[in-house]
PDB file of C-alpha atoms in Angstrom:
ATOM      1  CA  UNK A  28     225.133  39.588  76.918  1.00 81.00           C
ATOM      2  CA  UNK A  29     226.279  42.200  79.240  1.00 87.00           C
ATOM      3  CA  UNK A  30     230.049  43.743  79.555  1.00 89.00           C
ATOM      4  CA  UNK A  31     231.067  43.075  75.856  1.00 91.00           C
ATOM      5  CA  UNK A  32     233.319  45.918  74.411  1.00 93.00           C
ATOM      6  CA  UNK A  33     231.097  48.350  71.202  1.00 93.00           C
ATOM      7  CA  UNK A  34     233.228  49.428  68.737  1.00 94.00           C
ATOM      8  CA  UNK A  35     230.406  50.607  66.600  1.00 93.00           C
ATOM      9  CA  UNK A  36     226.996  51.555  66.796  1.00 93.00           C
ATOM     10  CA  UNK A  37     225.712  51.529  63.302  1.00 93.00           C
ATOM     11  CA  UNK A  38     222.360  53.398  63.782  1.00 93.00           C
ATOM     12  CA  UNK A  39     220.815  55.925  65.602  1.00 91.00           C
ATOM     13  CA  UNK A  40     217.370  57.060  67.186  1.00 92.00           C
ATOM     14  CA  UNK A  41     214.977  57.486  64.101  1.00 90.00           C
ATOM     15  CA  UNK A  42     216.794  54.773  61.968  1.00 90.00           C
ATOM     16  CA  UNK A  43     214.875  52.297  59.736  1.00 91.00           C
ATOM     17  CA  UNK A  44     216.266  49.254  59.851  1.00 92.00           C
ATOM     18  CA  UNK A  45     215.391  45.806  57.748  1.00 92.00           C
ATOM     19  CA  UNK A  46     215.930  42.102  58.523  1.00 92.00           C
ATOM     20  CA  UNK A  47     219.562  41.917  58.527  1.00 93.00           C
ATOM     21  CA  UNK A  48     220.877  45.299  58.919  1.00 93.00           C
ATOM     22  CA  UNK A  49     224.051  45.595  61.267  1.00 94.00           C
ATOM     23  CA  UNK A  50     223.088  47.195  64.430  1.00 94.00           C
ATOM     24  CA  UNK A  51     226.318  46.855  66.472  1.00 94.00           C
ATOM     25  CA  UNK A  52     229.918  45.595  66.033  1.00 94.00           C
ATOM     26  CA  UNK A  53     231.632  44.327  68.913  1.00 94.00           C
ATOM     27  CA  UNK A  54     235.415  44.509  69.788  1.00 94.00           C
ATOM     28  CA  UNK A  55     236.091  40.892  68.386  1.00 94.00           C
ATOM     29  CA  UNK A  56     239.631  40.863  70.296  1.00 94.00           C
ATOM     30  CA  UNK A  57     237.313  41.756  73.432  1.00 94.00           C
ATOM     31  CA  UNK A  58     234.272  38.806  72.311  1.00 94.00           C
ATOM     32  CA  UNK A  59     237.448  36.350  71.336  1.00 95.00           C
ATOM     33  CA  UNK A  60     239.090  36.906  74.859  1.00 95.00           C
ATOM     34  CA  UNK A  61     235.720  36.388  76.648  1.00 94.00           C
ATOM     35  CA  UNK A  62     235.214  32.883  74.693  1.00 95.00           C
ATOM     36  CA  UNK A  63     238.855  31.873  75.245  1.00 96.00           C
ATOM     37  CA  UNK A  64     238.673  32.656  78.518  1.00 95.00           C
ATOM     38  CA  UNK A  65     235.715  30.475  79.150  1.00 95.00           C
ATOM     39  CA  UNK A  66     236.801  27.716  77.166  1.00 96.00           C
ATOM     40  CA  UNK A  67     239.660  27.509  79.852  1.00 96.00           C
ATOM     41  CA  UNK A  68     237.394  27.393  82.384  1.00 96.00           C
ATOM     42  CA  UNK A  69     235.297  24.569  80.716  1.00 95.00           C
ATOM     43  CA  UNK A  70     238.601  22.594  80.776  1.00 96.00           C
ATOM     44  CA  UNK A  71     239.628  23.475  83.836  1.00 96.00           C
ATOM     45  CA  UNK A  72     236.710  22.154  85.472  1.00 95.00           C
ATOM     46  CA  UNK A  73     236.492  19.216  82.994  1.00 95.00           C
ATOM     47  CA  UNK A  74     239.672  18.023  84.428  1.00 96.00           C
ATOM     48  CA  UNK A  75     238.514  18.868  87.952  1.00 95.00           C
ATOM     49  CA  UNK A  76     235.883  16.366  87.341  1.00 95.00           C
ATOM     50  CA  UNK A  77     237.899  13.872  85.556  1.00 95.00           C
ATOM     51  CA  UNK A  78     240.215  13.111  88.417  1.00 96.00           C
ATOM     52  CA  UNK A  79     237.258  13.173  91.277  1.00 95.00           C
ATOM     53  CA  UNK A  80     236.200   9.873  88.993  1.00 95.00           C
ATOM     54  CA  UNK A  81     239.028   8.815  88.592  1.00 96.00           C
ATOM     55  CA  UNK A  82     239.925   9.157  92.622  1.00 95.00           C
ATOM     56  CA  UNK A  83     236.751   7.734  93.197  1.00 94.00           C
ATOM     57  CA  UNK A  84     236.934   4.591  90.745  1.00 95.00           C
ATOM     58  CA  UNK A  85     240.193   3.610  92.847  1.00 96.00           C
ATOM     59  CA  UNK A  86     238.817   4.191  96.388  1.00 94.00           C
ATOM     60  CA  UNK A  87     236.364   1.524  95.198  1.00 94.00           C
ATOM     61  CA  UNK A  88     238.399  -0.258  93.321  1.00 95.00           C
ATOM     62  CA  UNK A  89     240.834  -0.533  96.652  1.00 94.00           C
ATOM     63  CA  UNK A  90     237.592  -1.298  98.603  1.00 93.00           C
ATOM     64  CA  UNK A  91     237.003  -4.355  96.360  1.00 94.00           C
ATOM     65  CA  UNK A  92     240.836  -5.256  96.957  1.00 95.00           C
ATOM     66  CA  UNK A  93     240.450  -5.536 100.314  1.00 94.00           C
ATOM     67  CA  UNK A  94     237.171  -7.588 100.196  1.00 94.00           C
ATOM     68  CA  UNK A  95     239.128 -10.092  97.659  1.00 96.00           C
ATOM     69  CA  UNK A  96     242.422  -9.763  99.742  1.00 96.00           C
ATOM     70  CA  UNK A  97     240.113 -10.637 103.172  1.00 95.00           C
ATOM     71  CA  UNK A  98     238.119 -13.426 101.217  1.00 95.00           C
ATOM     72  CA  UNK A  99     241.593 -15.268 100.242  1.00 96.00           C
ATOM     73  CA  UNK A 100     243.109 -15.148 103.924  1.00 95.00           C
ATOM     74  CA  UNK A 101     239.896 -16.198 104.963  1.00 94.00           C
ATOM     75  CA  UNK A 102     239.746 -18.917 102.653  1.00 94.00           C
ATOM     76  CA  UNK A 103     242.992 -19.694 103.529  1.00 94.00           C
ATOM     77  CA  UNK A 104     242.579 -20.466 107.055  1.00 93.00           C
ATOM     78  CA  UNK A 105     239.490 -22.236 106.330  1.00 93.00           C
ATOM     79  CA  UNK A 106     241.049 -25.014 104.697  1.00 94.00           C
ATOM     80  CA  UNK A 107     243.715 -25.102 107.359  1.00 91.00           C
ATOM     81  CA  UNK A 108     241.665 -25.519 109.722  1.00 89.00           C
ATOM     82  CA  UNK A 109     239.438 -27.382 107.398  1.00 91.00           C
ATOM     83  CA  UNK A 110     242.174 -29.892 106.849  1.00 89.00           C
ATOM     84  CA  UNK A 111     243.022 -30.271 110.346  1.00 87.00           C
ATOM     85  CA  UNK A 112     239.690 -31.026 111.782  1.00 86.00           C
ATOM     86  CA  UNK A 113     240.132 -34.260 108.977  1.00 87.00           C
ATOM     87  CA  UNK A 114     242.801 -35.431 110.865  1.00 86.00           C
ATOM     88  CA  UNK A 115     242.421 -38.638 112.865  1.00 86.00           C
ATOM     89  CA  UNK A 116     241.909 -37.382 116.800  1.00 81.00           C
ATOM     90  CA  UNK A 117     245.339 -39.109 117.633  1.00 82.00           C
ATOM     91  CA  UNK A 118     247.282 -36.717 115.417  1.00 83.00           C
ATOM     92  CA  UNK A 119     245.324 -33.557 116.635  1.00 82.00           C
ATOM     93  CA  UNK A 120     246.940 -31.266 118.400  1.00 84.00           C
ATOM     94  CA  UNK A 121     244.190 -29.243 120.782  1.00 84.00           C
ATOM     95  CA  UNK A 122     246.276 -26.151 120.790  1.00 88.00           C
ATOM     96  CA  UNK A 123     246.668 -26.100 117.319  1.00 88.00           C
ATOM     97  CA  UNK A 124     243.219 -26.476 116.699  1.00 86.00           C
ATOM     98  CA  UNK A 125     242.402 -23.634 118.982  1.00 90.00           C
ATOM     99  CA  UNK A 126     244.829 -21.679 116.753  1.00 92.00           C
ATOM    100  CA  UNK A 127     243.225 -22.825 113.717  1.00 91.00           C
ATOM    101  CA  UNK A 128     239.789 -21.561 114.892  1.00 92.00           C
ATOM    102  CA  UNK A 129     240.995 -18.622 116.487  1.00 94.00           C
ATOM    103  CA  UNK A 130     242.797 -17.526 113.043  1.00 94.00           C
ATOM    104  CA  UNK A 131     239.695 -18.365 111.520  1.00 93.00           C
ATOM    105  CA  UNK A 132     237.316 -16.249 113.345  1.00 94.00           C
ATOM    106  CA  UNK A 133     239.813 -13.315 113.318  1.00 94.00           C
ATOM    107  CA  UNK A 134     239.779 -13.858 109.015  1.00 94.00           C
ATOM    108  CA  UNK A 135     236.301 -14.604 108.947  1.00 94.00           C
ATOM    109  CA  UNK A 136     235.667 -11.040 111.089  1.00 95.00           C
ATOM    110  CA  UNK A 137     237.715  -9.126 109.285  1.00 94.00           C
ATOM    111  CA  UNK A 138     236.455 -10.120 106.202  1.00 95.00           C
ATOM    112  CA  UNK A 139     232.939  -8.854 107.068  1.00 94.00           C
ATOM    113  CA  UNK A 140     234.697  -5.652 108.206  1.00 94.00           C
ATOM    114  CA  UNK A 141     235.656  -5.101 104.591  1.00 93.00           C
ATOM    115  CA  UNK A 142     232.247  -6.548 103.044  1.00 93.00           C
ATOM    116  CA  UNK A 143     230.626  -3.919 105.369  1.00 92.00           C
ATOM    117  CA  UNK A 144     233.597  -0.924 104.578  1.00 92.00           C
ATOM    118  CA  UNK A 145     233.292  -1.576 100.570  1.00 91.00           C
ATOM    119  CA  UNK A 146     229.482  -1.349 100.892  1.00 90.00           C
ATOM    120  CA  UNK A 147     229.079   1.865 102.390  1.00 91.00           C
ATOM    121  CA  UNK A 148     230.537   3.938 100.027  1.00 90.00           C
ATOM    122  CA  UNK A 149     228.178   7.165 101.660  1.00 91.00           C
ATOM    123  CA  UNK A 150     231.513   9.599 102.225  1.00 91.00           C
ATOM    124  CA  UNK A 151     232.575   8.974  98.674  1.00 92.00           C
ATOM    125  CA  UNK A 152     229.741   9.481  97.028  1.00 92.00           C
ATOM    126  CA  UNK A 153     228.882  12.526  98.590  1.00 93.00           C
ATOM    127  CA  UNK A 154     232.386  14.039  97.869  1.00 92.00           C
ATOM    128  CA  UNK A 155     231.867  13.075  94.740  1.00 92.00           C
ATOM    129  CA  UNK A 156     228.550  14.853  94.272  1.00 93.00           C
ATOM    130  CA  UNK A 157     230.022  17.696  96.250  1.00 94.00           C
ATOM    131  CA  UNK A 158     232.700  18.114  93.918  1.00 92.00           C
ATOM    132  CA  UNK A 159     230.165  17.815  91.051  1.00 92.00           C
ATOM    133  CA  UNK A 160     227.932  20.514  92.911  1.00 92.00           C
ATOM    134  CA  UNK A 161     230.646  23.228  93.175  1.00 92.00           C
ATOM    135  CA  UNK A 162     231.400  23.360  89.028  1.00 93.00           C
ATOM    136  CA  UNK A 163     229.961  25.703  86.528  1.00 93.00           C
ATOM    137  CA  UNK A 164     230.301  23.587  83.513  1.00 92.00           C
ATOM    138  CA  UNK A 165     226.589  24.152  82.846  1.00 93.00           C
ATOM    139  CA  UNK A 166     227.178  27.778  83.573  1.00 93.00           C
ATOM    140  CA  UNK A 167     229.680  28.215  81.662  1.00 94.00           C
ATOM    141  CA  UNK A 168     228.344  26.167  78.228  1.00 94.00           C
ATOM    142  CA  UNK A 169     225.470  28.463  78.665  1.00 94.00           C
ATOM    143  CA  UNK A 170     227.673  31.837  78.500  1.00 94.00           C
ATOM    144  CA  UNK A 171     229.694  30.118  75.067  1.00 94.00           C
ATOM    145  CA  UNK A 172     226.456  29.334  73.890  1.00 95.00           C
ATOM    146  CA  UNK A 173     225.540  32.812  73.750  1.00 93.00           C
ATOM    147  CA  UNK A 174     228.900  34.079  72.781  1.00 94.00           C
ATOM    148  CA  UNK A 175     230.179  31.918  70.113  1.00 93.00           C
ATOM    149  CA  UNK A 176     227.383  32.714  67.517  1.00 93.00           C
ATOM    150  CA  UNK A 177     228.814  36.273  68.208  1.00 92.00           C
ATOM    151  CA  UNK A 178     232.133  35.405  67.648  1.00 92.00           C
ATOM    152  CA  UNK A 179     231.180  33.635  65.072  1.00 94.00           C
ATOM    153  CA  UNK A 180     229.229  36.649  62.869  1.00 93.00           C
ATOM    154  CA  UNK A 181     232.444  38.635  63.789  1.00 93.00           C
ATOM    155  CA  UNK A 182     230.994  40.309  66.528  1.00 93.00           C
ATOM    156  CA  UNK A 183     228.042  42.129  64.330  1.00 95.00           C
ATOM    157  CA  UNK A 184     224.995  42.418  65.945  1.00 92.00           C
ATOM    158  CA  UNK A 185     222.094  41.904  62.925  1.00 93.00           C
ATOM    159  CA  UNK A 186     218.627  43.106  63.086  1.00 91.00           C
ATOM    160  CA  UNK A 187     215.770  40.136  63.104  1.00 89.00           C
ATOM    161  CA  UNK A 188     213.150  42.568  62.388  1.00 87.00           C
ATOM    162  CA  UNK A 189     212.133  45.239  60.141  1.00 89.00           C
ATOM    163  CA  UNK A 190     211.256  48.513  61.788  1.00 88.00           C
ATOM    164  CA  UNK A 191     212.207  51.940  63.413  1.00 90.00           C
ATOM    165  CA  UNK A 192     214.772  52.653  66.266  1.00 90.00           C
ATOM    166  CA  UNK A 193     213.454  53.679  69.052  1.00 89.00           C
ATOM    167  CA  UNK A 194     216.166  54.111  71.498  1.00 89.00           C
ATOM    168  CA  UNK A 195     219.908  53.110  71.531  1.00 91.00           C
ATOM    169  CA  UNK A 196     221.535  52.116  74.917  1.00 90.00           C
ATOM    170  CA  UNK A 197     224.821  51.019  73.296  1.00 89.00           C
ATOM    171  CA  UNK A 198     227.733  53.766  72.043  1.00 90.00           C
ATOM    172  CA  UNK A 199     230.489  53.184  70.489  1.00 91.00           C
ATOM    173  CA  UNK A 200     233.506  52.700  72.605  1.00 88.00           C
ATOM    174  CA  UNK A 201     231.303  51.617  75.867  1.00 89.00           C
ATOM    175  CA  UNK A 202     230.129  48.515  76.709  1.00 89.00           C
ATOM    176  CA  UNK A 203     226.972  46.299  76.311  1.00 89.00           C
ATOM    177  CA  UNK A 204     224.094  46.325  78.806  1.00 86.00           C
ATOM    178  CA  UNK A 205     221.300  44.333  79.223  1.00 83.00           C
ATOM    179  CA  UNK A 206     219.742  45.770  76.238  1.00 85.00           C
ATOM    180  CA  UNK A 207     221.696  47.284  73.197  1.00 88.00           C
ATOM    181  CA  UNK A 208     218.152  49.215  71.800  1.00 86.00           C
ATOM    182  CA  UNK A 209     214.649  48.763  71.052  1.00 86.00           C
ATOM    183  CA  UNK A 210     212.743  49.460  67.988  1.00 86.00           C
ATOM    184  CA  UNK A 211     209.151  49.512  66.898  1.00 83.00           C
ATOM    185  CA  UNK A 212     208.617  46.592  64.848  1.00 80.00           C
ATOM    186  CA  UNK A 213     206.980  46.926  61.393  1.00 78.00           C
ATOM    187  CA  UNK A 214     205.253  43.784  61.546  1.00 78.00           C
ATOM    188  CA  UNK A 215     203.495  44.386  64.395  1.00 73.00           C
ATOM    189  CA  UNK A 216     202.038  47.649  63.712  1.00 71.00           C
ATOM    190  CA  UNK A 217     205.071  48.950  65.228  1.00 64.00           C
ATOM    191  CA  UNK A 218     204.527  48.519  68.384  1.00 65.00           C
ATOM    192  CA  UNK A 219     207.575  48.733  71.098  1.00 61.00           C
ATOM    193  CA  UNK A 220     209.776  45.162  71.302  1.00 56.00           C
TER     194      UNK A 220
END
């Protein structure tokens, strides 16, 4: 991990080291800051993508409203007109029942106006998955994964192999690069790694 604060370098050019053997100590105040830090951002964007579900479970839940809403006035003036078209033809009235219909048409259209509205749900989903796009939770979990289990040994650096120090990037005070030093590994005839 690059940019994290050295307070020590424990060996030197020349060094033997063994399986174990603390290379470098970071500035734990520096490491717990970085992992604190990102933590915050985890939630942050956590929350971020709680309410664009929760924003997008009511659109469609206020699409389906207004489906059931349009189904029940359009039920409505079915069974008014429904009930009037029973009616012997002497108690008809032929401008109510042109009312009636009309009523019914305009319910019945608008109905299928919302049917059609809470199907295509295209602009939500997409802000959804735009919203989704833009955070760096996965980013982010990857940097804590590699920074906790250095927080975690208190910042100290331990060797994995047994061999000789080659070269040492790191110095005490500085910061980490993308390579803290090599060594020649025992094991492997000690050959550079």
């Amino acid at each position: 991990v690059e940019g994290l604060k050295v307070d020590y370098v424990n060996v030197s050019v020349g060094s033997s080291i063994k399986v174990g053997d603390v290379l470098v100590e970071l500035n734990v105040e520096d490491l717990t800051k970085k992992v604190e830090e990102i933590k915050a951002n985890i939630a942050k964007e956590q929350k971020t993508l709680t309410r664009a579900n929760e924003d997008y479970s009511k659109a469609i839940a206020a699409k389906n409203e207004a489906v059931k809403k349009a189904a029940n006035e359009m039920n409505t003036s079915k069974k008014a007109l429904d009930d009037y078209n029973s009616l012997k033809d002497e108690e008809k009235d032929p401008m109510l029942g042109e009312s009636l219909k009309a009523e019914y048409e305009s319910k019945s259209s608008i109905y299928n106006s919302a049917v059609n509205d809470a199907n295509d749900t295209l602009d939500l989903d997409r802000v959804l998955q735009d919203v989704k796009d833009s955070l760096q939770i996965d980013t982010y979990n990857a940097e804590l994964s590699k920074l906790q289990p250095l927080l975690d040994a208190s910042g100290k650096i331990v060797s994995d192999k047994e061999g000789i120090v080659t070269s040492v990037f790191a110095e005490n005070g500085g910061t980490t690069a993308d390579t803290i030093l090599s060594i020649a590994d025992k094991n492997a005839g000690y050959k550079f790694i």
